[in-house]
Short mmCIF file of C-alpha atoms and ligand atoms in Angstrom, two decimals:
data_model
loop_
_atom_site.label_atom_id
_atom_site.label_comp_id
_atom_site.label_asym_id
_atom_site.label_seq_id
_atom_site.Cartn_x
_atom_site.Cartn_y
_atom_site.Cartn_z
CA MET A 1 -78.44 109.05 -87.00
CA PRO A 2 -76.87 105.81 -85.33
CA THR A 3 -79.17 102.95 -85.15
CA THR A 4 -77.12 100.34 -83.96
CA PRO A 5 -79.10 98.10 -82.34
CA GLN A 6 -77.50 96.96 -78.88
CA GLN A 7 -78.86 94.22 -77.62
CA LYS A 8 -77.25 92.81 -74.63
CA ASP A 9 -78.29 89.72 -73.05
CA TYR A 10 -77.11 90.11 -69.25
CA TYR A 11 -78.11 86.95 -68.49
CA ALA A 12 -75.45 85.41 -71.19
CA THR A 13 -73.04 87.86 -69.59
CA LEU A 14 -73.07 86.31 -66.10
CA GLY A 15 -73.75 82.76 -67.77
CA ILE A 16 -77.00 82.37 -65.51
CA LYS A 17 -80.45 81.07 -66.67
CA ARG A 18 -83.21 83.56 -67.16
CA THR A 19 -84.65 81.92 -64.20
CA ALA A 20 -81.75 82.77 -61.88
CA THR A 21 -82.42 83.46 -58.50
CA PRO A 22 -81.01 86.70 -56.67
CA ASP A 23 -78.63 84.02 -54.71
CA GLU A 24 -77.20 82.64 -58.13
CA ILE A 25 -76.81 86.37 -59.91
CA ARG A 26 -74.74 87.47 -56.66
CA LYS A 27 -72.59 83.92 -57.15
CA ALA A 28 -72.05 83.90 -61.03
CA PHE A 29 -71.00 87.88 -60.68
CA ARG A 30 -68.79 87.07 -57.49
CA LYS A 31 -66.95 84.38 -59.43
CA LEU A 32 -66.64 86.47 -62.94
CA ALA A 33 -65.44 89.55 -60.90
CA ARG A 34 -62.71 87.55 -59.11
CA LYS A 35 -61.50 86.80 -62.73
CA TYR A 36 -61.89 89.83 -64.53
CA HIS A 37 -61.25 92.45 -61.54
CA PRO A 38 -58.29 94.82 -63.22
CA ASP A 39 -56.46 94.30 -59.79
CA VAL A 40 -55.59 90.75 -61.24
CA ASN A 41 -55.50 91.68 -64.93
CA PRO A 42 -53.23 95.28 -65.11
CA ASN A 43 -53.37 96.54 -68.44
CA ASN A 44 -55.69 94.11 -69.74
CA LYS A 45 -57.69 96.03 -71.53
CA LYS A 46 -60.11 93.00 -72.73
CA ALA A 47 -60.49 91.64 -68.72
CA GLU A 48 -61.32 95.51 -68.47
CA GLU A 49 -64.18 95.57 -70.92
CA LYS A 50 -65.14 92.25 -69.58
CA PHE A 51 -65.14 93.64 -66.14
CA LYS A 52 -67.64 96.40 -67.42
CA GLU A 53 -70.20 94.16 -68.51
CA ILE A 54 -70.13 92.13 -65.86
CA SER A 55 -70.36 94.58 -63.70
CA GLU A 56 -73.50 96.46 -65.39
CA ALA A 57 -75.06 93.11 -66.15
CA ASN A 58 -75.06 92.27 -62.42
CA ASP A 59 -75.99 96.15 -61.46
CA ILE A 60 -79.23 95.49 -63.47
CA LEU A 61 -79.96 91.76 -62.71
CA SER A 62 -79.43 92.41 -59.06
CA ASP A 63 -81.84 94.77 -58.82
CA GLU A 64 -85.29 93.34 -58.86
CA LYS A 65 -86.84 96.52 -60.44
CA LYS A 66 -84.23 96.89 -62.91
CA ARG A 67 -84.05 93.12 -63.81
CA LYS A 68 -88.27 93.21 -64.84
CA VAL A 69 -87.46 96.18 -67.08
CA PHE A 70 -85.04 94.12 -68.72
CA ASP A 71 -86.84 91.17 -68.82
CA GLN A 72 -89.71 92.90 -70.70
CA PHE A 73 -87.80 94.79 -73.06
CA GLY A 74 -84.20 93.62 -73.44
CA PHE A 75 -82.42 96.24 -72.05
CA TYR A 76 -82.52 98.84 -68.95
CA SER A 77 -83.30 102.51 -68.81
CA ASP A 78 -83.93 104.19 -65.41
CA ASN A 79 -86.56 106.00 -67.11
CA ILE A 80 -88.64 103.18 -67.94
CA ASP A 81 -91.77 102.33 -65.48
CA PRO A 82 -92.29 98.90 -66.18
CA ALA A 83 -96.35 99.02 -66.06
CA ALA A 84 -96.44 102.15 -68.24
CA ALA A 85 -94.20 100.72 -70.82
CA ALA A 86 -95.98 97.56 -71.12
CA ALA A 87 -99.24 99.50 -71.29
CA ALA A 88 -97.99 101.44 -74.05
CA ALA A 89 -96.41 98.43 -75.92
CA ARG A 90 -99.95 96.83 -75.82
CA GLY A 91 -101.28 100.21 -77.28
CA GLY A 92 -99.47 99.11 -80.59
CA TYR A 93 -98.07 102.97 -81.36
CA GLY A 94 -94.37 101.35 -81.11
CA ALA A 95 -92.57 100.83 -84.38
CA GLY A 96 -91.14 97.33 -85.55
CA PRO A 97 -87.50 96.64 -85.65
CA GLY A 98 -87.63 97.66 -89.20
CA ALA A 99 -89.37 101.10 -89.27
CA GLY A 100 -87.26 103.79 -90.49
CA PRO A 101 -87.06 106.60 -87.32
CA ARG A 102 -88.15 109.70 -88.54
CA GLY A 103 -87.61 113.10 -86.95
CA GLY A 104 -83.93 113.24 -85.48
CA PRO A 105 -82.41 113.62 -82.16
CA GLN A 106 -82.97 116.90 -82.00
CA GLU A 107 -86.57 116.65 -82.17
CA VAL A 108 -86.87 114.07 -79.28
CA PRO A 109 -86.02 115.54 -75.98
CA PHE A 110 -83.13 113.50 -74.27
CA ASP A 111 -84.68 114.55 -71.07
CA PHE A 112 -87.56 112.67 -71.78
CA GLY A 113 -85.75 109.87 -71.27
CA GLY A 114 -84.30 109.10 -74.43
CA PHE A 115 -87.78 107.33 -75.85
CA ASP A 116 -88.03 108.28 -79.62
CA PHE A 117 -91.63 109.53 -79.73
CA SER A 118 -91.22 109.97 -83.70
CA ASP A 119 -93.42 107.02 -84.18
CA PHE A 120 -95.85 108.10 -81.51
CA GLN A 121 -95.88 111.72 -83.07
CA THR A 122 -96.59 110.40 -86.86
CA GLN A 123 -99.78 107.90 -85.55
CA THR A 124 -101.35 110.04 -83.04
CA GLY A 125 -100.47 113.86 -84.26
CA GLN A 126 -99.69 114.73 -80.74
CA ARG A 127 -96.32 115.98 -79.24
CA PRO A 128 -95.54 113.51 -76.29
CA PRO A 129 -96.47 114.69 -72.76
CA SER A 130 -94.65 117.50 -72.05
CA ALA A 131 -90.58 116.44 -70.50
CA GLN A 132 -90.71 116.61 -67.20
CA GLN A 133 -88.33 113.80 -66.12
CA GLU A 134 -84.84 116.06 -66.22
CA SER A 135 -84.05 114.37 -62.95
CA SER A 136 -84.28 110.91 -63.95
CA TRP A 137 -82.35 110.94 -67.08
CA GLY A 138 -79.60 112.24 -64.91
CA GLY A 139 -79.83 109.09 -62.92
CA PHE A 140 -79.46 107.16 -66.19
CA ARG A 141 -76.76 109.29 -67.23
CA ASP A 142 -74.86 108.27 -63.77
CA ILE A 143 -75.45 104.95 -63.87
CA PHE A 144 -73.14 105.02 -67.00
CA SER A 145 -70.87 107.40 -66.22
CA GLY A 146 -69.82 105.40 -63.22
CA MET A 147 -69.61 102.15 -65.15
CA PHE A 148 -67.46 103.40 -68.35
CA SER A 149 -65.07 105.26 -66.84
CA GLY A 150 -62.52 107.25 -69.18
CA GLN A 151 -65.46 109.43 -70.33
CA LYS A 152 -66.21 111.30 -67.18
CA GLN A 153 -66.95 114.58 -68.40
CA ARG A 154 -65.84 116.85 -65.20
CA GLY A 155 -63.67 119.63 -65.20
CA ALA A 156 -60.99 120.47 -62.09
CA GLN A 157 -61.59 119.48 -58.85
CA ALA A 158 -59.89 120.74 -55.82
CA GLY A 159 -58.71 117.90 -53.34
CA THR A 160 -60.15 117.55 -50.14
CA ASP A 161 -58.46 118.29 -46.58
CA LEU A 162 -56.96 115.68 -44.36
CA GLU A 163 -56.64 115.61 -40.53
CA TYR A 164 -54.55 113.84 -38.43
CA LYS A 165 -54.25 113.75 -34.93
CA VAL A 166 -50.10 113.77 -33.73
CA THR A 167 -48.62 112.87 -30.14
CA VAL A 168 -45.33 115.02 -30.14
CA ASP A 169 -43.38 114.29 -27.16
CA PHE A 170 -43.09 116.88 -24.37
CA TRP A 171 -39.52 118.24 -25.17
CA THR A 172 -40.67 118.73 -28.85
CA ALA A 173 -43.67 120.68 -28.18
CA VAL A 174 -41.48 123.12 -26.29
CA ARG A 175 -38.04 123.35 -27.83
CA GLY A 176 -39.54 122.68 -31.50
CA GLY A 177 -38.43 120.24 -33.87
CA THR A 178 -39.25 117.76 -36.66
CA THR A 179 -41.53 114.92 -35.62
CA ARG A 180 -42.51 112.19 -38.63
CA LEU A 181 -45.62 111.11 -39.29
CA GLN A 182 -47.44 108.21 -41.50
CA ILE A 183 -50.31 109.04 -43.63
CA GLN A 184 -52.54 108.51 -46.21
CA ARG A 185 -53.63 110.74 -48.48
CA GLN A 186 -55.01 110.29 -52.47
CA GLU A 187 -52.34 111.54 -54.51
CA THR A 188 -52.34 112.48 -58.48
CA CYS A 189 -52.06 109.14 -60.37
CA PRO A 190 -48.49 109.01 -61.78
CA THR A 191 -49.58 107.19 -65.06
CA CYS A 192 -52.36 109.48 -66.25
CA LYS A 193 -51.38 112.83 -64.11
CA GLY A 194 -54.72 113.28 -62.85
CA LYS A 195 -56.41 112.94 -66.01
CA ALA A 196 -58.00 109.46 -65.46
CA SER A 197 -57.57 108.46 -68.82
CA THR A 198 -54.70 107.13 -71.10
CA GLY A 199 -53.90 107.16 -74.65
CA SER A 200 -55.28 109.02 -77.26
CA VAL A 201 -58.86 110.25 -78.23
CA GLN A 202 -60.48 107.76 -80.26
CA VAL A 203 -63.98 107.88 -81.78
CA CYS A 204 -66.35 105.67 -80.53
CA ALA A 205 -67.12 102.52 -82.30
CA GLU A 206 -70.34 101.80 -80.36
CA CYS A 207 -72.28 105.24 -81.62
CA GLY A 208 -69.85 105.79 -84.39
CA GLY A 209 -68.86 109.41 -82.75
CA THR A 210 -72.40 110.38 -82.74
CA GLY A 211 -73.07 110.01 -78.76
CA GLN A 212 -76.28 107.93 -79.31
CA VAL A 213 -77.19 104.38 -79.99
CA THR A 214 -80.99 102.79 -80.64
CA GLN A 215 -82.31 100.23 -78.66
CA MET A 216 -84.94 97.54 -79.65
CA GLY A 217 -87.18 96.81 -76.70
CA GLY A 218 -90.11 94.77 -77.56
CA GLN A 219 -92.03 96.82 -80.23
CA MET A 220 -90.50 100.18 -79.14
CA LYS A 221 -87.99 101.60 -80.41
CA PHE A 222 -85.79 103.57 -77.91
CA ASN A 223 -82.73 106.67 -78.75
CA ILE A 224 -80.67 106.42 -75.67
CA GLN A 225 -77.09 108.29 -74.87
CA CYS A 226 -74.51 105.72 -76.06
CA PRO A 227 -73.39 103.91 -72.66
CA ARG A 228 -69.90 103.09 -73.88
CA CYS A 229 -68.57 107.02 -73.84
CA SER A 230 -71.44 108.72 -72.32
CA GLY A 231 -72.64 110.63 -75.48
CA THR A 232 -69.67 112.16 -75.83
CA GLY A 233 -69.18 110.26 -79.24
CA LYS A 234 -65.37 110.07 -78.02
CA LEU A 235 -63.74 107.10 -76.23
CA GLN A 236 -60.26 106.97 -74.33
CA SER A 237 -58.85 104.14 -71.88
CA ALA A 238 -59.72 104.50 -68.61
CA CYS A 239 -56.43 104.81 -66.87
CA PRO A 240 -55.79 101.13 -65.35
CA THR A 241 -53.85 102.44 -62.93
CA CYS A 242 -56.45 104.48 -61.09
CA TYR A 243 -58.98 103.00 -62.69
CA GLY A 244 -60.40 106.19 -64.23
CA GLU A 245 -59.94 108.12 -60.81
CA GLY A 246 -57.22 110.23 -61.46
CA THR A 247 -55.77 109.85 -58.02
CA VAL A 248 -54.34 106.64 -56.29
CA ALA A 249 -54.40 105.96 -52.36
CA ARG A 250 -50.97 106.40 -51.43
CA ALA A 251 -49.17 105.88 -47.94
CA GLU A 252 -46.69 108.79 -47.40
CA THR A 253 -44.16 109.71 -44.46
CA ILE A 254 -44.64 113.58 -43.73
CA ASP A 255 -41.47 115.05 -41.72
CA PHE A 256 -42.99 118.50 -40.39
CA ARG A 257 -42.01 121.10 -38.12
CA VAL A 258 -42.86 121.88 -34.69
CA LYS A 259 -42.26 125.42 -33.33
CA PRO A 260 -40.84 125.92 -30.00
CA GLY A 261 -43.87 126.16 -27.82
CA THR A 262 -46.62 124.40 -29.79
CA ARG A 263 -49.22 123.88 -27.30
CA ASP A 264 -51.35 120.99 -26.99
CA GLY A 265 -54.56 121.05 -29.32
CA GLN A 266 -52.79 123.45 -31.77
CA ARG A 267 -52.94 122.81 -35.26
CA ILE A 268 -50.81 122.67 -37.80
CA ARG A 269 -51.47 123.68 -41.09
CA LEU A 270 -49.41 122.21 -44.13
CA ALA A 271 -50.59 123.76 -47.06
CA GLY A 272 -51.39 121.77 -50.39
CA LYS A 273 -50.48 118.37 -48.32
CA GLY A 274 -53.99 116.97 -48.51
CA ASN A 275 -55.49 114.82 -51.19
CA SER A 276 -54.55 115.92 -54.53
CA GLY A 277 -57.17 117.43 -56.95
CA THR A 278 -58.13 115.97 -60.35
CA ASN A 279 -57.67 117.43 -63.41
CA GLY A 280 -55.28 120.08 -62.68
CA GLY A 281 -57.60 120.86 -59.27
CA ALA A 282 -55.09 122.36 -56.47
CA PRO A 283 -54.84 120.04 -53.68
CA GLY A 284 -56.28 120.12 -50.25
CA ASP A 285 -54.34 120.83 -46.74
CA LEU A 286 -53.12 118.78 -44.40
CA TYR A 287 -54.22 119.45 -40.59
CA LEU A 288 -52.26 118.24 -37.91
CA ILE A 289 -53.80 118.54 -34.23
CA ILE A 290 -51.18 118.36 -31.83
CA LYS A 291 -51.49 116.40 -29.04
CA SER A 292 -48.44 117.33 -26.49
CA GLY A 293 -46.96 115.26 -24.22
CA THR A 294 -46.24 115.00 -20.26
CA HIS A 295 -42.97 115.40 -17.87
CA PRO A 296 -43.00 113.65 -14.87
CA VAL A 297 -41.48 117.05 -13.35
CA PHE A 298 -42.80 120.42 -15.44
CA GLU A 299 -46.28 120.97 -16.29
CA ARG A 300 -47.12 123.47 -18.96
CA SER A 301 -49.67 126.02 -18.60
CA GLY A 302 -49.98 127.69 -21.99
CA ASP A 303 -46.38 129.39 -22.43
CA ASN A 304 -46.03 128.86 -18.47
CA ILE A 305 -44.38 126.02 -16.45
CA LEU A 306 -45.57 124.94 -13.33
CA VAL A 307 -42.70 122.73 -11.27
CA SER A 308 -43.24 122.07 -7.82
CA VAL A 309 -40.04 122.33 -5.62
CA PRO A 310 -39.08 120.79 -2.17
CA VAL A 311 -37.47 123.14 0.17
CA THR A 312 -36.06 122.74 3.66
CA VAL A 313 -37.48 124.22 6.60
CA SER A 314 -34.56 126.23 7.33
CA GLU A 315 -34.20 127.32 3.72
CA ALA A 316 -37.97 128.56 3.72
CA ALA A 317 -37.38 130.48 7.53
CA LEU A 318 -33.92 131.69 6.49
CA GLY A 319 -34.23 132.32 2.94
CA ALA A 320 -31.76 130.73 0.70
CA LYS A 321 -30.72 130.33 -2.76
CA ILE A 322 -31.43 126.85 -3.97
CA GLU A 323 -31.22 125.62 -7.89
CA VAL A 324 -34.28 124.69 -9.15
CA PRO A 325 -34.86 122.77 -12.89
CA THR A 326 -36.33 124.65 -15.53
CA VAL A 327 -36.67 123.83 -19.33
CA ASP A 328 -33.20 125.05 -20.07
CA GLY A 329 -31.61 123.13 -17.49
CA ARG A 330 -30.57 124.35 -13.58
CA ALA A 331 -31.37 127.60 -12.48
CA GLN A 332 -30.81 129.53 -9.35
CA LEU A 333 -34.07 130.50 -7.54
CA LYS A 334 -33.89 133.03 -4.53
CA ILE A 335 -36.43 131.86 -1.57
CA PRO A 336 -37.44 134.63 0.48
CA PRO A 337 -36.79 134.45 4.54
CA GLY A 338 -40.11 133.31 5.62
CA THR A 339 -41.59 131.55 2.43
CA GLN A 340 -44.72 129.25 3.54
CA SER A 341 -45.22 126.36 2.05
CA GLY A 342 -47.21 126.30 -1.18
CA GLN A 343 -46.39 129.72 -1.93
CA LYS A 344 -45.96 130.28 -5.79
CA LEU A 345 -42.37 132.22 -6.69
CA ARG A 346 -42.21 133.54 -10.47
CA MET A 347 -39.26 132.87 -12.39
CA ARG A 348 -39.77 135.60 -15.48
CA GLU A 349 -39.11 134.23 -18.73
CA ARG A 350 -38.01 130.94 -17.66
CA GLY A 351 -40.87 129.35 -19.29
CA VAL A 352 -41.76 128.27 -22.85
CA PRO A 353 -41.26 130.22 -25.96
CA SER A 354 -44.44 131.56 -27.67
CA ALA A 355 -45.20 129.49 -30.53
CA ALA A 356 -47.15 132.98 -31.83
CA ASN A 357 -44.28 135.30 -31.05
CA GLU A 358 -40.69 134.23 -30.81
CA SER A 359 -39.95 137.53 -28.54
CA ILE A 360 -42.35 136.51 -25.88
CA ARG A 361 -41.32 133.74 -23.80
CA GLY A 362 -43.87 132.62 -20.75
CA ASP A 363 -42.80 132.14 -16.87
CA GLN A 364 -41.91 129.09 -14.83
CA ILE A 365 -44.20 129.11 -11.92
CA VAL A 366 -42.50 127.52 -8.91
CA THR A 367 -44.79 126.20 -5.88
CA VAL A 368 -42.74 125.87 -2.50
CA ASP A 369 -43.29 122.42 -0.98
CA ILE A 370 -41.69 122.57 2.37
CA VAL A 371 -40.24 119.41 3.79
CA VAL A 372 -40.36 118.48 7.46
CA PRO A 373 -37.54 117.01 8.56
CA GLN A 374 -37.45 113.43 10.53
CA LEU A 375 -35.31 114.16 13.24
CA ARG A 376 -32.90 110.95 14.40
CA ASP A 377 -30.61 112.67 16.78
CA GLU A 378 -31.26 114.04 19.84
CA ARG A 379 -29.25 116.99 19.58
CA SER A 380 -31.64 117.95 16.45
CA LYS A 381 -34.66 117.39 19.12
CA GLU A 382 -32.85 119.51 21.70
CA ILE A 383 -32.85 122.53 19.04
CA LEU A 384 -36.02 122.26 17.78
CA ARG A 385 -37.48 122.36 21.53
CA GLU A 386 -35.44 125.47 22.44
CA PHE A 387 -36.35 126.65 18.92
CA ALA A 388 -40.20 125.93 20.25
CA LYS A 389 -39.12 127.84 23.29
CA LEU A 390 -38.02 131.10 21.64
CA ASN A 391 -40.89 130.56 19.46
CA PRO A 392 -44.56 130.35 21.38
CA GLU A 393 -46.37 131.92 18.59
CA ASP A 394 -49.55 130.11 18.05
CA PRO A 395 -50.20 129.51 14.24
CA ARG A 396 -53.61 128.61 14.70
CA THR A 397 -54.91 132.06 16.25
CA ALA A 398 -55.92 133.17 12.86
CA ILE A 399 -57.82 130.55 12.43
CA TRP A 400 -59.68 130.60 15.99
CA GLU A 401 -60.47 134.03 15.56
CA LYS A 402 -62.41 133.49 12.58
CA VAL A 403 -64.44 130.19 13.45
ZN1 ZN B 1 -54.25 107.32 -63.88
ZN1 ZN B 2 -70.89 106.17 -78.23
#
């Protein structure tokens, strides 16, 4: 059983007095963090260790409750209630620093926060109170596993999905094409290949590979999970590139195909283009939500194209074959004699190809917009007056009948 007393002086680590104010603690940590941050010390193991130490010191000392526990016992554990522990210490059952440990870690339920109750048992003949603090042990473990990366006991984790809104121009949505988009995604770290750690696995020097260390706190002795290796007994350096995350954020330019007939609001799924997983976990997907651009003449309604076309009075009255714009270029449209303004003429399969089914195509719906001529010459006016005499019907008759 390892009995490496591991007394850390967080105050010394941060180079501050025990009476330091929260502000002084914060300033001291920031100053050191700037100096030892892995970003400014790439591949510098010493700096990395130092950074972990100051982070740990800051974590404890910047928290009023944790700091109290540390001040009292010389170390910190989530499971120590300052008041209860102080009372216990006064009770005098704690072992002195020289007392040999009795019982093994097996007898000492770890879920009771790592207290070594072996001496407690001997003196009182009682088992410690039942271990009901399982959950708080998890909290303790989390604190340290967060600090000492490289020993994270996690399996394959799938990457998360990404969602981006993309505006594609009108023609790309109608005819299809490729569009380019810059995205930010978590990619498998190129240094550690997603394993989060680098180098060979070594026996943890802190605990000698046992996964546990003993700490002295005042008169009490505590067995705790080795914070260095999170109780695994093994050490592997956290990857310097991804700081033990297994993934790194990368900007990536994605070229993606837009199918002909892609509609506004349509989602395009690019499988495996989301965030990378870790430890061999599958990558997430990338979802692109299409925002289709507009056009000054054509309006889209699903797979149909709506267009308003000016028609002269004589074309509408006599009927005509006129040229109208379509998404494929000019096309002939027959205006039947007697076409009214606002009337809609359907041009079958002159719309947009369906993105869902290539063999289906929408229609173009032409709205007739009759343009009344501005008469400038006498002859035209004469003709129209004559035309009026020949056609004396009142177009408002139907209205009067309904009023
Ligand atoms: Zn890495
Ligand atoms: Zn260890």
